[in-house]
Coordinates of C-alpha atoms in Angstrom, one line a residue:
M1 CA 177.3 94.7 61.2
D2 CA 174.4 96.9 62.2
F3 CA 176.3 98.3 65.1
Q4 CA 179.4 98.9 63.0
K5 CA 177.2 100.8 60.5
L6 CA 175.8 102.9 63.3
L7 CA 179.3 103.8 64.5
L8 CA 180.2 104.7 60.9
D9 CA 177.2 107.0 60.7
V10 CA 178.1 108.6 64.0
G11 CA 181.7 109.2 62.8
K12 CA 180.5 110.8 59.6
A13 CA 178.2 113.1 61.5
L14 CA 181.0 114.4 63.9
S15 CA 183.3 117.3 63.1
K16 CA 187.1 117.0 63.7
D17 CA 186.8 119.2 66.8
E18 CA 184.0 116.9 68.2
V19 CA 186.1 113.8 67.6
K20 CA 189.0 115.5 69.5
A21 CA 186.5 116.3 72.3
L22 CA 185.4 112.6 72.5
S23 CA 189.0 111.5 72.5
F24 CA 189.8 113.9 75.3
L25 CA 186.8 112.7 77.4
C26 CA 188.1 109.1 76.9
T27 CA 191.6 109.9 78.1
D28 CA 191.3 108.0 81.3
I29 CA 189.5 105.1 79.7
L30 CA 192.1 104.6 77.0
N31 CA 195.0 105.4 79.4
R32 CA 196.8 107.2 76.6
N33 CA 197.3 110.6 75.0
P34 CA 194.1 111.4 73.0
T35 CA 196.2 113.2 70.3
C36 CA 197.1 109.7 69.1
V37 CA 193.5 109.1 68.0
E38 CA 193.3 109.7 64.3
S39 CA 189.6 109.5 63.6
A40 CA 186.2 108.6 65.1
G41 CA 186.5 105.1 63.7
D42 CA 189.9 104.8 65.4
L43 CA 188.5 106.0 68.7
F44 CA 185.6 103.6 68.5
S45 CA 187.9 100.7 67.6
R46 CA 190.1 101.4 70.6
L47 CA 187.1 101.6 72.9
G48 CA 185.9 98.3 71.5
D49 CA 189.3 96.6 72.0
K50 CA 189.0 97.5 75.7
D51 CA 185.4 96.2 75.9
H52 CA 183.9 99.6 76.6
L53 CA 181.9 99.8 73.4
S54 CA 179.9 97.1 71.7
A55 CA 176.4 96.3 70.3
E56 CA 175.6 94.8 73.7
R57 CA 177.1 97.8 75.6
P58 CA 176.5 101.0 73.6
Y59 CA 176.0 103.1 76.7
L60 CA 179.4 104.9 76.5
L61 CA 178.6 106.2 73.0
T62 CA 175.3 107.7 74.2
E63 CA 177.0 109.3 77.2
L64 CA 179.7 110.9 75.1
L65 CA 177.2 112.4 72.6
I66 CA 175.1 113.8 75.5
I67 CA 178.2 115.5 77.0
I68 CA 179.1 117.2 73.7
Q69 CA 175.4 118.1 73.3
R70 CA 174.7 116.1 70.2
T71 CA 171.3 115.0 71.5
R72 CA 169.6 115.3 68.1
L73 CA 172.1 112.8 66.7
I74 CA 171.2 110.4 69.5
R75 CA 167.5 110.7 68.5
D76 CA 168.1 110.4 64.8
L77 CA 170.1 107.2 65.2
G78 CA 167.7 105.7 67.7
L79 CA 170.2 105.7 70.5
S80 CA 168.1 107.3 73.2
D81 CA 166.5 104.0 74.3
R82 CA 169.9 102.4 74.7
A83 CA 170.9 104.7 77.6
S84 CA 172.0 102.8 80.7
E85 CA 171.4 103.6 84.3
T86 CA 174.8 102.1 85.2
R87 CA 177.6 104.2 86.5
S88 CA 179.0 106.9 84.2
L89 CA 182.3 105.8 82.5
I90 CA 183.4 109.4 82.0
S91 CA 184.8 111.0 85.1
P92 CA 183.2 114.2 86.5
Y93 CA 186.7 115.8 86.3
R94 CA 187.1 115.0 82.6
T95 CA 183.6 116.3 82.0
L96 CA 184.4 119.5 83.9
L97 CA 187.4 120.2 81.9
Y98 CA 185.5 119.7 78.6
N99 CA 182.7 122.0 79.8
L100 CA 185.2 124.7 80.8
S101 CA 186.8 124.5 77.4
E102 CA 183.4 125.1 75.8
E103 CA 183.0 128.3 77.8
I104 CA 186.4 129.9 76.8
N105 CA 186.5 132.0 73.7
D106 CA 189.6 132.7 71.6
A107 CA 190.4 136.0 73.3
E108 CA 190.2 134.4 76.7
L109 CA 192.3 131.5 75.6
K110 CA 195.1 133.9 74.6
D111 CA 194.9 135.4 78.0
V112 CA 195.1 132.0 79.7
K113 CA 198.2 131.1 77.6
F114 CA 199.8 134.4 78.5
L115 CA 199.4 133.7 82.2
L116 CA 200.9 130.2 81.7
N117 CA 204.1 131.6 80.2
N118 CA 206.1 130.8 83.4
Y119 CA 204.6 127.3 83.7
L120 CA 204.7 125.7 80.2
P121 CA 207.1 125.6 77.3
R122 CA 206.4 128.3 74.7
R123 CA 205.7 125.7 71.9
K124 CA 202.9 124.4 74.1
L125 CA 201.3 127.8 74.0
D126 CA 201.3 128.3 70.3
E127 CA 198.2 129.9 68.7
N128 CA 197.0 126.6 67.2
V129 CA 197.0 124.8 70.6
S130 CA 193.4 124.3 71.7
T131 CA 192.0 124.6 75.2
L132 CA 191.7 120.9 75.6
E133 CA 195.3 120.4 74.4
L134 CA 196.3 123.1 76.9
F135 CA 194.5 121.3 79.7
L136 CA 196.3 118.0 78.7
E137 CA 199.7 119.7 78.9
M138 CA 198.8 121.1 82.3
E139 CA 198.0 117.6 83.5
H140 CA 201.2 116.3 82.0
M141 CA 203.2 118.9 83.9
E142 CA 201.1 118.1 87.0
L143 CA 199.8 121.6 87.2
I144 CA 196.2 120.4 87.5
S145 CA 194.5 117.2 88.6
D146 CA 191.1 116.1 89.9
N147 CA 192.0 117.1 93.4
N148 CA 194.1 120.2 92.5
L149 CA 192.6 122.9 90.4
N150 CA 194.1 125.8 92.3
L151 CA 196.2 127.2 89.4
L152 CA 193.2 127.0 87.0
E153 CA 191.1 128.9 89.6
T154 CA 193.8 131.6 89.9
I155 CA 194.0 132.1 86.2
F156 CA 190.2 132.1 85.7
Q157 CA 189.9 134.7 88.4
S158 CA 191.7 137.1 86.1
V159 CA 190.4 135.9 82.8
C160 CA 186.8 134.7 83.3
P161 CA 185.7 134.6 87.0
M162 CA 182.4 133.0 86.2
L163 CA 184.1 129.7 85.3
N164 CA 185.2 129.3 88.9
V165 CA 181.6 128.7 89.8
K166 CA 181.7 125.5 87.8
I167 CA 185.0 124.5 89.6
S168 CA 183.4 125.2 93.0
Q169 CA 180.4 123.1 92.2
F170 CA 182.7 120.3 91.0
K171 CA 184.6 120.5 94.4
A172 CA 181.3 120.3 96.2
L173 CA 180.4 117.2 94.2
Q174 CA 183.7 115.6 95.0
G175 CA 183.3 116.3 98.7
K176 CA 179.8 114.7 98.6
R177 CA 181.3 111.6 96.9
Q178 CA 183.9 111.3 99.6
K179 CA 181.2 111.5 102.3
N180 CA 179.1 108.9 100.5
N181 CA 182.1 106.6 100.4
L182 CA 182.6 107.1 104.1
F183 CA 179.0 106.1 104.8
A184 CA 179.3 103.2 102.5
N185 CA 182.1 101.8 104.5
L186 CA 180.1 102.0 107.8
T187 CA 178.5 98.7 108.8
C188 CA 175.0 99.3 110.1
K189 CA 173.5 96.4 112.1
N190 CA 169.8 95.6 112.2
K191 CA 168.1 93.9 115.1
D192 CA 169.2 90.5 114.0
G193 CA 172.8 91.6 113.8
E194 CA 172.9 91.5 110.0
P195 CA 174.2 94.4 107.9
S196 CA 171.5 96.8 106.8
R197 CA 170.4 96.5 103.1
H198 CA 170.3 100.3 103.0
R199 CA 173.9 100.8 104.1
R200 CA 174.9 103.2 101.3
H201 CA 171.9 105.5 101.5
G202 CA 170.6 104.4 105.0
W203 CA 170.0 107.9 106.3
I204 CA 168.1 108.8 103.2
Y205 CA 165.8 105.8 103.5
S206 CA 165.2 106.6 107.2
V207 CA 164.2 110.2 106.5
S208 CA 162.0 109.0 103.6
S209 CA 160.2 106.5 105.8
C210 CA 159.6 109.2 108.3
F211 CA 157.9 111.3 105.6
L212 CA 155.6 108.3 105.0
D213 CA 154.4 108.4 108.6
L214 CA 153.9 112.1 108.8
D215 CA 150.5 113.7 108.6
A216 CA 150.2 116.0 105.6
N217 CA 149.6 118.9 107.9
V218 CA 153.2 118.9 108.9
F219 CA 154.1 120.2 105.5
H220 CA 151.3 122.8 105.5
G221 CA 152.9 125.0 108.1
G222 CA 151.7 126.0 111.6
D223 CA 152.2 124.3 114.9
D224 CA 152.1 120.8 113.4
C225 CA 155.5 121.3 112.0
V226 CA 156.9 120.6 115.4
A227 CA 155.9 117.0 114.7
L228 CA 158.6 116.7 112.1
S229 CA 161.5 117.2 114.5
H230 CA 159.9 114.7 116.9
Q231 CA 159.6 112.1 114.1
L232 CA 163.2 112.6 113.0
S233 CA 164.6 112.5 116.5
G234 CA 162.9 109.1 117.0
L235 CA 164.5 107.4 114.0
N236 CA 166.1 104.1 115.0
T237 CA 169.9 104.3 115.0
E238 CA 170.0 100.6 114.1
T239 CA 168.8 101.5 110.6
S240 CA 171.5 104.1 109.9
P241 CA 174.5 105.5 111.7
C242 CA 173.1 109.1 111.3
A243 CA 169.4 108.3 111.7
S244 CA 168.9 110.0 115.1
L245 CA 169.6 113.7 115.2
D246 CA 170.7 113.4 118.8
G247 CA 172.3 109.9 118.5
H248 CA 175.9 108.9 119.1
C249 CA 176.9 109.8 115.6
K250 CA 176.0 113.5 116.1
C251 CA 176.1 114.4 112.4
R252 CA 176.1 118.2 112.3
A253 CA 177.3 118.9 108.8
A254 CA 176.4 122.3 107.4
L255 CA 173.6 122.6 104.9
G256 CA 175.2 121.9 101.5
I257 CA 174.3 122.8 97.9
Y258 CA 173.3 120.3 95.3
P259 CA 176.0 120.1 92.6
M260 CA 175.2 121.9 89.3
T261 CA 178.1 121.0 87.1
A262 CA 176.6 119.2 84.1
A263 CA 176.7 120.6 80.5
K264 CA 172.9 120.5 80.6
R265 CA 171.1 121.2 83.8
G266 CA 168.5 118.6 83.1
I267 CA 165.1 118.0 81.5
C268 CA 162.3 120.5 82.1
L269 CA 158.9 118.9 81.2
I270 CA 155.9 121.2 80.8
V271 CA 152.5 119.5 80.6
N272 CA 150.0 122.2 79.5
N273 CA 146.3 121.2 79.5
Y274 CA 144.2 123.9 77.9
N275 CA 141.3 122.4 75.9
F276 CA 139.2 120.1 78.1
N277 CA 136.8 117.5 76.7
S278 CA 134.8 117.4 79.8
D279 CA 131.8 119.7 80.2
S280 CA 132.7 120.3 83.9
H281 CA 136.0 122.0 83.0
Q282 CA 136.4 125.2 80.9
K283 CA 139.2 126.0 78.6
R284 CA 142.2 127.3 80.6
E285 CA 142.5 130.7 78.9
G286 CA 145.9 132.4 79.5
T287 CA 147.8 129.2 80.0
I288 CA 149.8 129.6 76.8
L289 CA 151.5 132.6 78.3
D290 CA 152.5 130.5 81.3
E291 CA 153.9 127.9 79.0
E292 CA 155.9 130.5 77.0
C293 CA 157.4 132.1 80.1
L294 CA 158.4 128.7 81.7
D295 CA 160.0 127.7 78.4
K296 CA 162.1 130.9 78.2
V297 CA 163.1 130.9 81.8
F298 CA 164.2 127.2 82.2
A299 CA 165.9 127.2 78.8
W300 CA 167.8 130.2 80.1
L301 CA 168.8 128.3 83.2
G302 CA 170.3 125.5 81.0
F303 CA 167.4 123.0 80.9
V304 CA 166.3 121.0 77.8
V305 CA 162.6 122.0 77.7
E306 CA 160.0 119.5 76.5
I307 CA 156.4 120.4 76.1
K308 CA 153.3 118.2 76.1
R309 CA 149.9 119.7 75.5
D310 CA 146.3 118.6 76.2
C311 CA 147.1 115.3 77.8
K312 CA 144.5 112.8 79.0
S313 CA 145.0 111.4 82.5
E314 CA 146.6 108.2 81.2
E315 CA 148.8 110.2 78.7
M316 CA 150.1 112.3 81.6
L317 CA 151.1 109.2 83.5
S318 CA 152.7 107.7 80.4
V319 CA 154.7 110.8 79.7
L320 CA 156.0 111.0 83.3
R321 CA 156.8 107.3 83.4
E322 CA 158.7 107.5 80.1
L323 CA 160.7 110.5 81.4
G324 CA 161.5 108.5 84.6
S325 CA 162.8 105.6 82.6
R326 CA 165.5 107.7 80.9
N327 CA 169.1 108.0 81.9
H328 CA 169.6 111.2 83.9
S329 CA 173.1 110.4 85.0
L330 CA 174.6 113.3 83.0
M331 CA 172.0 115.8 84.3
D332 CA 172.0 117.8 87.6
C333 CA 168.3 117.7 88.3
L334 CA 164.7 117.5 86.9
V335 CA 162.0 120.0 86.6
C336 CA 158.3 119.2 85.8
C337 CA 155.6 121.8 85.4
I338 CA 152.0 120.7 85.4
L339 CA 149.4 123.3 84.2
S340 CA 145.9 122.1 84.5
H341 CA 142.6 122.0 86.4
G342 CA 142.8 120.2 89.8
K343 CA 141.4 119.3 93.1
E344 CA 143.1 118.6 96.4
G345 CA 146.0 116.2 95.9
C346 CA 145.2 115.7 92.2
V347 CA 145.3 117.2 88.7
F348 CA 142.9 116.6 85.8
G349 CA 143.7 115.3 82.4
V350 CA 141.7 116.9 79.5
D351 CA 139.4 113.9 79.6
G352 CA 138.2 115.0 83.0
N353 CA 139.8 112.1 84.9
H354 CA 142.0 112.9 87.8
V355 CA 145.6 111.9 88.5
P356 CA 147.0 111.8 92.1
I357 CA 150.0 114.1 92.3
K358 CA 151.8 111.2 94.1
E359 CA 151.5 109.1 90.9
L360 CA 153.2 111.9 88.9
T361 CA 156.2 112.0 91.3
K362 CA 156.4 108.2 91.8
P363 CA 158.4 107.5 88.5
F364 CA 161.3 109.6 89.9
N365 CA 161.8 108.2 93.4
G366 CA 165.0 106.5 94.4
L367 CA 163.8 103.0 93.5
N368 CA 162.3 103.8 90.1
C369 CA 164.9 106.3 88.7
T370 CA 168.3 105.6 90.2
S371 CA 170.0 108.1 87.8
L372 CA 168.2 110.9 89.7
A373 CA 169.1 109.6 93.2
D374 CA 170.6 112.3 95.4
K375 CA 169.5 114.9 92.8
P376 CA 166.8 117.5 93.2
K377 CA 163.5 116.7 91.5
L378 CA 161.4 119.9 91.2
F379 CA 157.7 119.9 90.5
F380 CA 155.6 123.0 90.0
I381 CA 151.8 122.5 90.0
Q382 CA 149.5 125.2 88.7
A383 CA 146.1 123.8 89.6
C384 CA 143.3 124.4 92.1
Q385 CA 143.4 122.5 95.4
G386 CA 139.8 123.2 96.4
T387 CA 136.8 125.4 95.7
I388 CA 136.9 128.3 98.2
E389 CA 137.0 131.5 96.3
Q390 CA 135.5 135.0 95.8
K391 CA 134.5 137.0 92.8
A392 CA 137.0 138.7 90.6
V393 CA 136.8 140.4 87.2
N394 CA 138.4 138.5 84.3
I395 CA 139.6 135.8 86.6
C396 CA 139.2 132.1 86.1
T397 CA 139.8 129.2 88.5
D398 CA 141.5 125.9 88.0
G399 CA 139.0 123.4 89.6
P400 CA 136.7 121.4 92.5
A401 CA 137.9 119.5 95.8
R402 CA 138.7 116.3 97.6
S403 CA 141.2 115.6 100.3
D404 CA 144.2 113.6 99.4
D405 CA 147.9 113.6 100.4
S406 CA 150.2 114.8 97.7
I407 CA 153.6 115.0 99.4
P408 CA 156.2 112.8 97.7
S409 CA 157.5 110.1 100.0
D410 CA 161.2 110.2 99.0
A411 CA 164.2 112.4 99.5
D412 CA 165.3 115.3 97.3
F413 CA 161.8 116.4 96.0
L414 CA 160.3 119.8 95.9
L415 CA 156.6 120.3 95.2
G416 CA 155.6 123.9 94.5
M417 CA 151.9 124.1 94.6
A418 CA 150.0 127.2 93.4
T419 CA 147.8 127.3 96.5
V420 CA 147.2 125.6 99.8
P421 CA 144.6 122.7 100.2
S422 CA 140.9 123.6 99.9
F423 CA 141.5 126.8 98.0
V424 CA 141.4 127.7 94.3
S425 CA 144.3 129.2 92.4
F426 CA 143.7 132.2 90.1
R427 CA 144.4 132.6 86.4
D428 CA 144.2 135.9 84.5
I429 CA 142.9 135.1 81.1
K430 CA 145.1 137.8 79.5
K431 CA 148.3 137.7 81.7
G432 CA 148.5 134.0 82.8
T433 CA 148.4 132.6 86.3
W434 CA 149.6 134.6 89.3
Y435 CA 151.7 131.8 90.6
I436 CA 153.6 130.8 87.4
Q437 CA 154.1 134.4 86.3
S438 CA 155.5 135.3 89.8
L439 CA 157.7 132.2 89.7
C440 CA 159.2 133.1 86.4
Q441 CA 159.7 136.8 87.3
N442 CA 161.5 135.9 90.6
L443 CA 163.7 133.2 89.0
V444 CA 164.9 135.8 86.5
Q445 CA 165.5 138.4 89.2
M446 CA 166.9 136.3 92.0
V447 CA 169.0 133.6 90.3
P448 CA 171.6 136.2 89.2
M449 CA 171.8 137.2 92.9
G450 CA 172.8 133.7 93.9
S451 CA 169.5 133.0 95.8
D452 CA 168.5 129.4 96.5
L453 CA 165.2 128.1 95.3
V454 CA 163.4 128.0 98.6
S455 CA 164.2 131.6 99.1
I456 CA 162.9 132.4 95.7
L457 CA 159.6 130.5 96.4
T458 CA 159.3 132.5 99.7
K459 CA 159.4 135.7 97.6
V460 CA 156.8 134.1 95.3
N461 CA 154.6 133.6 98.3
A462 CA 154.9 137.2 99.3
D463 CA 154.3 138.5 95.8
V464 CA 151.2 136.3 95.1
S465 CA 149.7 137.3 98.5
Q466 CA 150.1 141.0 97.7
M467 CA 148.6 140.5 94.2
T468 CA 145.5 138.8 95.5
K469 CA 144.9 141.5 98.1
S470 CA 145.3 144.2 95.5
V471 CA 142.4 142.9 93.4
G472 CA 140.2 142.3 96.3
V473 CA 139.8 138.5 96.2
R474 CA 140.4 135.9 98.9
K475 CA 144.1 135.5 99.6
Q476 CA 145.9 132.9 97.5
M477 CA 149.0 131.5 99.2
P478 CA 151.3 129.2 97.3
Q479 CA 152.6 126.1 99.2
P480 CA 156.1 124.8 98.7
A481 CA 156.5 121.3 100.3
F482 CA 159.8 119.6 100.1
S483 CA 162.1 116.8 101.2
L484 CA 165.3 118.5 99.9
R485 CA 168.4 117.9 101.9
K486 CA 170.5 120.7 100.4
K487 CA 170.0 124.1 98.9
V488 CA 169.1 124.3 95.2
V489 CA 171.2 127.1 93.7
F490 CA 171.1 127.4 89.9
P491 CA 174.4 128.6 88.3
I492 CA 174.1 132.2 87.0
P493 CA 173.6 131.9 83.2
E494 CA 176.0 133.9 81.0
A495 CA 173.2 134.8 78.6
P496 CA 171.1 137.8 79.5
P497 CA 167.8 136.9 81.2
P498 CA 164.7 136.5 78.9
S499 CA 162.2 139.3 78.5
L500 CA 159.0 138.5 80.3
P501 CA 155.6 140.3 80.3
H502 CA 154.9 142.5 83.2

């Protein structure tokens, strides 16, 4: 009865258009025309009859509400904790069509219908026919399908070219799935002749284990980087068919791009520690400006921004673990920004206790957060990594030093550090930190150019280096370390970029 009451409450909260959207998303599950669905209650009953929705299995409801961006309704009804890490029931193709429909305005829809005059009956192009209904008719006439979107691309090229970016990203995702299926069907034998436990993601596990064995200096640049290629070339081919770069498999696929097709890009968590209880750490004046800029930029990029302020060390860990326990299956990636005092390999809570950076990234590795597997996890750390510094007017630093390895030991991570080990990072008490301000400015300038994230961070390195020289202090050099396997390219937002301080 409680679950039925919950479904009733959801139905009352949804508009007619939202019910139609949910019905459209469930087309493949119900195996029938969604126009037959009369109400939210009717839809939920049909899903229940097919054992897709029940008190024991409410996951589909949460997934549907996330897709149509009714996240507040999820929170209000206490559904957020019900999310599952099981495979999504809604196909990426169906989600793509819904997301495309949300981006088409009335004028553009008229143009689309005009271009379809030679393909569809005129009554199917009436003014009252919605975008989703139009897509359904195109499917019915076999004009589009999950592996044939050519006509849609041709039409969008004339009406709204930006939408073809979403289709291209969807195609990239489909290609990735096909490759994964190919790897899944390969039998990898271990030394005892038994199939490998890591068959599906064998090469990912091999590269990850290689990272565990590497000295941290490999990621710090210089001649030691040569060690990385030696480690990779020595991977045992018995672990994975593609483990050895020069092995018999000879995988030479071009560097791909992580798919970015979800309605929401992902969660962007900002942990901003300003007011420290410890006598050994001063207030981090200027950090509020960093928080505001990060909030504006990542919201512009399509992220749902969450902000936590003045966290003790245990609170920081708790916040990250809770975020890692969520279902990210309908998200493209994760961003986490830590603004605090720090020392090498660690950041401080406001209680003065340190937290190893590896403990902050651990909740999101492939074993602890399966819904983020194969997706980029991006961490930006504004904190000192040592004590070496020189005087500067109106400049504060973010903390003292101790050696520790901070590189995440799993695939698909990027760790953007404000400075290299043993050095301080600098914070202007009026303008914010050099690193975060440069990061935000370059994201705003370079994302619309189609630049990938590593290229953007390279520009950040150059800018911060020039800034430090110009005010006469010891050079600060940011340090990106990563185990990314593809390029991170954010889709170009339709909204104008946010205004940032200069």
